[in-house]
CSV table of C-alpha atoms in Angstrom, one decimal:
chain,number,residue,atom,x,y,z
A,1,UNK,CA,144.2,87.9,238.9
A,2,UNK,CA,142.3,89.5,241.9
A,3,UNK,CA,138.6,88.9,242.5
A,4,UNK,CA,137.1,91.9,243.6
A,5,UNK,CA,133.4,90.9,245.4
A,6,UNK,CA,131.3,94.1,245.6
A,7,UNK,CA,128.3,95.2,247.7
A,8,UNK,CA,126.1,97.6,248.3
A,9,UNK,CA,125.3,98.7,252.1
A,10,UNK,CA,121.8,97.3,253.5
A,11,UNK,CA,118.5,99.6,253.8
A,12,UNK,CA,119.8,102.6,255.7
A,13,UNK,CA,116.9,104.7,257.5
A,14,UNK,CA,117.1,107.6,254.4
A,15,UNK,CA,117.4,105.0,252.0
A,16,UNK,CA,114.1,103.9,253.4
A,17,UNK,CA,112.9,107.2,253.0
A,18,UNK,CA,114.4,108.0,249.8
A,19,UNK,CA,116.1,110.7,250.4
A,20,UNK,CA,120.0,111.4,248.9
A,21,UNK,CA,122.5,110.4,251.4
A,22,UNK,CA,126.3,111.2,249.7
A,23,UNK,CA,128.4,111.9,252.9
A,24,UNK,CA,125.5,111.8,255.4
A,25,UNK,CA,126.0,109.3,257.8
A,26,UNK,CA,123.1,107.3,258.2
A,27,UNK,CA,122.5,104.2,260.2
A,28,UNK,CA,121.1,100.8,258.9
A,29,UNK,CA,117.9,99.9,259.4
A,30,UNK,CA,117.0,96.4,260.9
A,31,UNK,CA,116.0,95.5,257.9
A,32,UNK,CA,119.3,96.5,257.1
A,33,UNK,CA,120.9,94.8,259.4
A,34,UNK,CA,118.9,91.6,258.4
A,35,UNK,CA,120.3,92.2,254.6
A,36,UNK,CA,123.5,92.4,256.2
A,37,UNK,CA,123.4,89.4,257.8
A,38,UNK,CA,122.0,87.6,255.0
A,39,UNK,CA,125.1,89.2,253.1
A,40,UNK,CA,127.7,87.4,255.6
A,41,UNK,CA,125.5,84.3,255.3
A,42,UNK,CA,126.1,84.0,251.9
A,43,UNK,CA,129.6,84.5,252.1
A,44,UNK,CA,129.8,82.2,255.0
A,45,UNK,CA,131.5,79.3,252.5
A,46,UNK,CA,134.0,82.0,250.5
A,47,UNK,CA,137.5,82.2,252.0
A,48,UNK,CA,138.3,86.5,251.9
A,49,UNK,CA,141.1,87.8,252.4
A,50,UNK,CA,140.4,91.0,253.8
A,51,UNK,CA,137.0,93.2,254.2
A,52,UNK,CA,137.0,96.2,252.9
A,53,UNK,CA,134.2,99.6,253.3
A,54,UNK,CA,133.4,102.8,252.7
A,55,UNK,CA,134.0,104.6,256.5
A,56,UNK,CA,130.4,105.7,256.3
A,57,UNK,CA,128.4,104.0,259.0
A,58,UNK,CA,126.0,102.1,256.9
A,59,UNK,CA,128.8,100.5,255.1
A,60,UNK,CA,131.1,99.9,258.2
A,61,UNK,CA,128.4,98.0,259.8
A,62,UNK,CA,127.5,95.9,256.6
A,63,UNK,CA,131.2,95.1,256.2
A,64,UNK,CA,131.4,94.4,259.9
A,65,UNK,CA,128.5,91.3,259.6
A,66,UNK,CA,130.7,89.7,256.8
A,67,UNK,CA,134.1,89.9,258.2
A,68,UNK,CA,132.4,89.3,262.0
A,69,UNK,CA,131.7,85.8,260.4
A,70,UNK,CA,135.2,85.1,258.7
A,71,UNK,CA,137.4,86.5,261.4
A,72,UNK,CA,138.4,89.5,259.6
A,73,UNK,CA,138.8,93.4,260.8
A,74,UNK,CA,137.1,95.9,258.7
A,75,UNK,CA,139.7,98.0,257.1
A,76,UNK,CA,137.7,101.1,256.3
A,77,UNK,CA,138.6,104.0,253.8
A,78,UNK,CA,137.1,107.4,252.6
A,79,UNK,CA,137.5,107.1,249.2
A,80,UNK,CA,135.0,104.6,249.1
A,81,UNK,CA,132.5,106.9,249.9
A,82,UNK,CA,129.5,107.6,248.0
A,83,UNK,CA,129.1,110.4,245.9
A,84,UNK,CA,129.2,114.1,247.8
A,85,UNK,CA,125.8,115.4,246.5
A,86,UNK,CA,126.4,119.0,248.2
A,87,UNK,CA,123.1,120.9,248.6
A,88,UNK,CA,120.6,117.9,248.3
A,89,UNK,CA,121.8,115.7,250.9
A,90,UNK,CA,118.9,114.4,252.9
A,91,UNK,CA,116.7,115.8,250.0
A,92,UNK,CA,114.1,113.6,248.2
A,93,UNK,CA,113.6,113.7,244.2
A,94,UNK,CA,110.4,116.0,244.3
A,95,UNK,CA,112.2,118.0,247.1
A,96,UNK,CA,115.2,118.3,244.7
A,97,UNK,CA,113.0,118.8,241.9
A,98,UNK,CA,111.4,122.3,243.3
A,99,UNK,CA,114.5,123.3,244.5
A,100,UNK,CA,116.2,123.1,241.1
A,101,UNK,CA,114.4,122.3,238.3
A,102,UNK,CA,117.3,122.8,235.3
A,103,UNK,CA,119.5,120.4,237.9
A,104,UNK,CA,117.2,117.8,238.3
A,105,UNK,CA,117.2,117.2,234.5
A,106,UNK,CA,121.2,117.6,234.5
A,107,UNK,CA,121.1,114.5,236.8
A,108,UNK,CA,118.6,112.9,234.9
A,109,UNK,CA,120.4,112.8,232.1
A,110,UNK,CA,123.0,111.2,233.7
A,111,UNK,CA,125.2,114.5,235.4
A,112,UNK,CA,124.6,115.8,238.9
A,113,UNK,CA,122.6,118.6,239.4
A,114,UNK,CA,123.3,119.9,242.6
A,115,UNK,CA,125.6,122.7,244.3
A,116,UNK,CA,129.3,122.2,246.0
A,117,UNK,CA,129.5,118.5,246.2
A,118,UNK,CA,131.6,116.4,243.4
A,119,UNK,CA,130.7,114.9,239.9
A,120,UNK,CA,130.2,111.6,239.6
A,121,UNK,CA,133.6,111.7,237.1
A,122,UNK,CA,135.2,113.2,240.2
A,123,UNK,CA,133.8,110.5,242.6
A,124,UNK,CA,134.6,107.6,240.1
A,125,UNK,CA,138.4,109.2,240.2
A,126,UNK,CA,138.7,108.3,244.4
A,127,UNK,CA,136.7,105.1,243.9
A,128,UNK,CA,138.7,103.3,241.3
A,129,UNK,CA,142.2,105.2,242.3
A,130,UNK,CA,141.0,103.4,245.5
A,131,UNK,CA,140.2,99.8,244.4
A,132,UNK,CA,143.0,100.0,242.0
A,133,UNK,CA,145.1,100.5,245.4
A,134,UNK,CA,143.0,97.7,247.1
A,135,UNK,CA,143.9,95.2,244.4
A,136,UNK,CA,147.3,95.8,244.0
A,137,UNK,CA,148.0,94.6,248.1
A,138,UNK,CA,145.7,91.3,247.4
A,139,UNK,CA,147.6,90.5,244.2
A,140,UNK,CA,145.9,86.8,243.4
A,141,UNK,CA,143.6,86.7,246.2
A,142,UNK,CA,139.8,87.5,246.9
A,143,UNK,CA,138.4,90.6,248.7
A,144,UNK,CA,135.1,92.1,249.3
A,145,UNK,CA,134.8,95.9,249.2
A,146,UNK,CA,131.2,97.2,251.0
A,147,UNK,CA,130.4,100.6,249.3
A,148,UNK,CA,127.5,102.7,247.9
A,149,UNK,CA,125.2,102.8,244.7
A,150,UNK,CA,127.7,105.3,243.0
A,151,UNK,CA,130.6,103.5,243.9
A,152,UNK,CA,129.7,100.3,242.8
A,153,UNK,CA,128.3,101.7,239.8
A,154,UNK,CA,131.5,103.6,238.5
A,155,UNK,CA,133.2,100.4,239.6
A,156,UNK,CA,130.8,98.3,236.9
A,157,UNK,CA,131.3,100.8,234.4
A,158,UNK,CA,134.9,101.0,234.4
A,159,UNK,CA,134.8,97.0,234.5
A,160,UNK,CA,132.1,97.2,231.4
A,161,UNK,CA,134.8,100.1,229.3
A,162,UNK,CA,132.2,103.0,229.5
A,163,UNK,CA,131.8,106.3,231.6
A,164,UNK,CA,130.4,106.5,234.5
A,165,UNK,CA,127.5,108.9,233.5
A,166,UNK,CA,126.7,106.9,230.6
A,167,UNK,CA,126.3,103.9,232.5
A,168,UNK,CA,124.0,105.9,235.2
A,169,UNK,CA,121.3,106.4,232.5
A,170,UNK,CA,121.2,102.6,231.3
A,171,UNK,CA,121.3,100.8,234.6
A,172,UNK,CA,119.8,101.2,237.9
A,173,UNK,CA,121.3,101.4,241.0
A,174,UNK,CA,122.6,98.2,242.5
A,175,UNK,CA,119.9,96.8,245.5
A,176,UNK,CA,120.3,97.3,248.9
A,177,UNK,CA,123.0,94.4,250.2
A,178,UNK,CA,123.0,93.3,246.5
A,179,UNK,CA,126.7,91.5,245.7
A,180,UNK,CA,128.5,91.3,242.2
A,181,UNK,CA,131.9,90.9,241.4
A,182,UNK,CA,134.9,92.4,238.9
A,183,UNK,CA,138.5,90.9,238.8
A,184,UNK,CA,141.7,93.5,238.2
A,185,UNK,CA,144.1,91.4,236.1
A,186,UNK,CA,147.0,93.0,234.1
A,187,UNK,CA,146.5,96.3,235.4
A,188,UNK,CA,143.1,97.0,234.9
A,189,UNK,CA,139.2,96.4,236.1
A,190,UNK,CA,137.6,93.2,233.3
A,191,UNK,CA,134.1,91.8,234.1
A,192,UNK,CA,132.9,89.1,236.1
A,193,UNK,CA,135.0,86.1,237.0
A,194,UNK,CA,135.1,82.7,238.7
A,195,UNK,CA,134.4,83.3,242.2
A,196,UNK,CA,134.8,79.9,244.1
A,197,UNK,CA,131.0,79.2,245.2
A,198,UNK,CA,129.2,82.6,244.0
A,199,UNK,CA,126.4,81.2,242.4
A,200,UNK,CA,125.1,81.7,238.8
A,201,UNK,CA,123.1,84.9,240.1
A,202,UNK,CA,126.7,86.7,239.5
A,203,UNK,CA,127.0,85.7,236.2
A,204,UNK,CA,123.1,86.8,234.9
A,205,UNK,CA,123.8,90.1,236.8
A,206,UNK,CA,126.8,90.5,234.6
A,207,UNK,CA,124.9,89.2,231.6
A,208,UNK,CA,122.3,92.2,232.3
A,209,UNK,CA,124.8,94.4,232.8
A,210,UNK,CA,126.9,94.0,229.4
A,211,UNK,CA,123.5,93.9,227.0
A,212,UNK,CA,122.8,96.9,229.3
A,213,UNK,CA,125.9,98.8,228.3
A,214,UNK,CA,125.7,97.4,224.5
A,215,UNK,CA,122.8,99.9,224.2
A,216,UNK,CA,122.6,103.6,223.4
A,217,UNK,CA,122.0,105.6,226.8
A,218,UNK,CA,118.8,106.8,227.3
A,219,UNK,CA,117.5,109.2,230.1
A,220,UNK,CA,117.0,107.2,233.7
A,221,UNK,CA,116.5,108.4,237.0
C-alpha cells in the first residue's frame, strides 16, 4: 500500500485575484509562500520519500518548501498540471460570464465551458495516468504530490468511485496549501488511510468528502 499525501499550491497572485489560471504560470504570493511554509512545517515530523509537483511555478515552489525541509529534490512533471482552460485563462467568473454566457452554465454544471483547452475528463486522464505512475515507483512507501484544484479534485473523485464532473458540482475546491491524502493499494486509488502523524483533520476532510459524494450532484460553481 502506498500513501499518496496531496496538496494544493499556496495563494498565487491570480488566485488572489480570482481569475482562472490552467497553464498560466503564476507566481506565489507571500502569503503563499507563508502557506507554503506552514505546509513543510507540518510535514516537518512525516518521513517522504520523494516530492513530487506539477512543473507550474506555483506548485514547484510549494513542493520546493516541503522537500527543502526533508532533504529531498522536487521531481516535477507536466501531467500534473491543472486543467488547460483555453480562452479564459487569466479571465475572472463575470469576465467569463459576458464572454460566454451558454459556457458559463456548461461549467456550472459541472463541464467546462470554454474554447481549445481540455475537459476536465481529459485532464483527469494525465493526472491519474500520472499518479498511478508515481505510485507504482514508491510501492509501500509515502509521497507527497503538490498539484492544483482540478488535479487534486479528479484525484479525490477517483479515490471516492465517481466522475470527476460529478464530484465538481458537490464539493468545492481544495484551499490554498490545503493537504489530504489517498492510498493506491491493489492497483487502484481507495480513500484516506493511516498516515503516520497526519492528524485527525485528514480523516473529517475525508468524512466530508464521502457524505459529500453520497449525495445527488447539484449545480456548484
Amino acid at each position: 500500500m502506498t500513501t499518496l499525501l496531496l496538496a494544493r499550491h499556496g495563494e498565487s497572485d491570480w488566485n488572489r485575484a480570482r481569475r482562472w489560471q490552467g497553464f498560466a504560470d503564476r507566481p506565489l504570493t507571500d502569503r503563499g509562500r507563508a502557506q507554503a511554509a506552514e505546509l513543510a512545517e507540518r510535514l516537518a515530523d512525516i518521513a517522504l520519500d520523494a516530492v513530487y509537483s506539477s512543473d507550474l511555478r506555483r506548485a514547484r515552489e510549494t513542493a520546493a518548501a516541503v522537500a527543502h525541509a526533508q532533504g529531498l529534490e522536487v521531481i516535477q512533471l507536466r501531467d500534473l498540471r491543472e486543467v488547460d482552460v483555453g480562452s479564459w485563462e487569466g479571465l475572472t467568473r463575470d469576465e467569463a460570464e459576458a464572454r460566454s454566457p451558454q459556457g458559463f452554465q456548461r461549467w456550472l454544471a459541472g463541464g467546462n465551458g470554454w474554447e481549445h483547452g481540455e475537459s476536465y475528463g481529459e485532464m483527469s486522464e494525465r493526472v491519474l495516468g500520472a499518479v498511478e505512475a508515481i505510485a507504482r515507483s514508491h510501492q509501500g512507501g509515502r509521497v507527497l504530490i503538490v498539484a492544483h484544484g482540478g488535479p487534486i479534485r479528479a484525484i479525490h473523485a477517483a479515490a471516492l468511485g465517481i466522475h470527476v464532473e460529478a464530484y465538481r458540482r458537490i464539493r468545492p475546491v481544495e484551499p490554498n496549501a490545503r493537504l489530504s491524502a489517498v492510498c493506491f493499494e491493489r492497483g487502484k486509488l481507495t480513500e484516506v488511510c493511516p498516515a503516520g502523524r497526519i492528524d485527525e483533520l485528514l480523516a473529517r476532510d475525508q468524512r466530508e468528502r464521502r457524505e459529500a459524494a453520497a449525495q445527488p450532484p447539484s449545480p456548484a460553481g
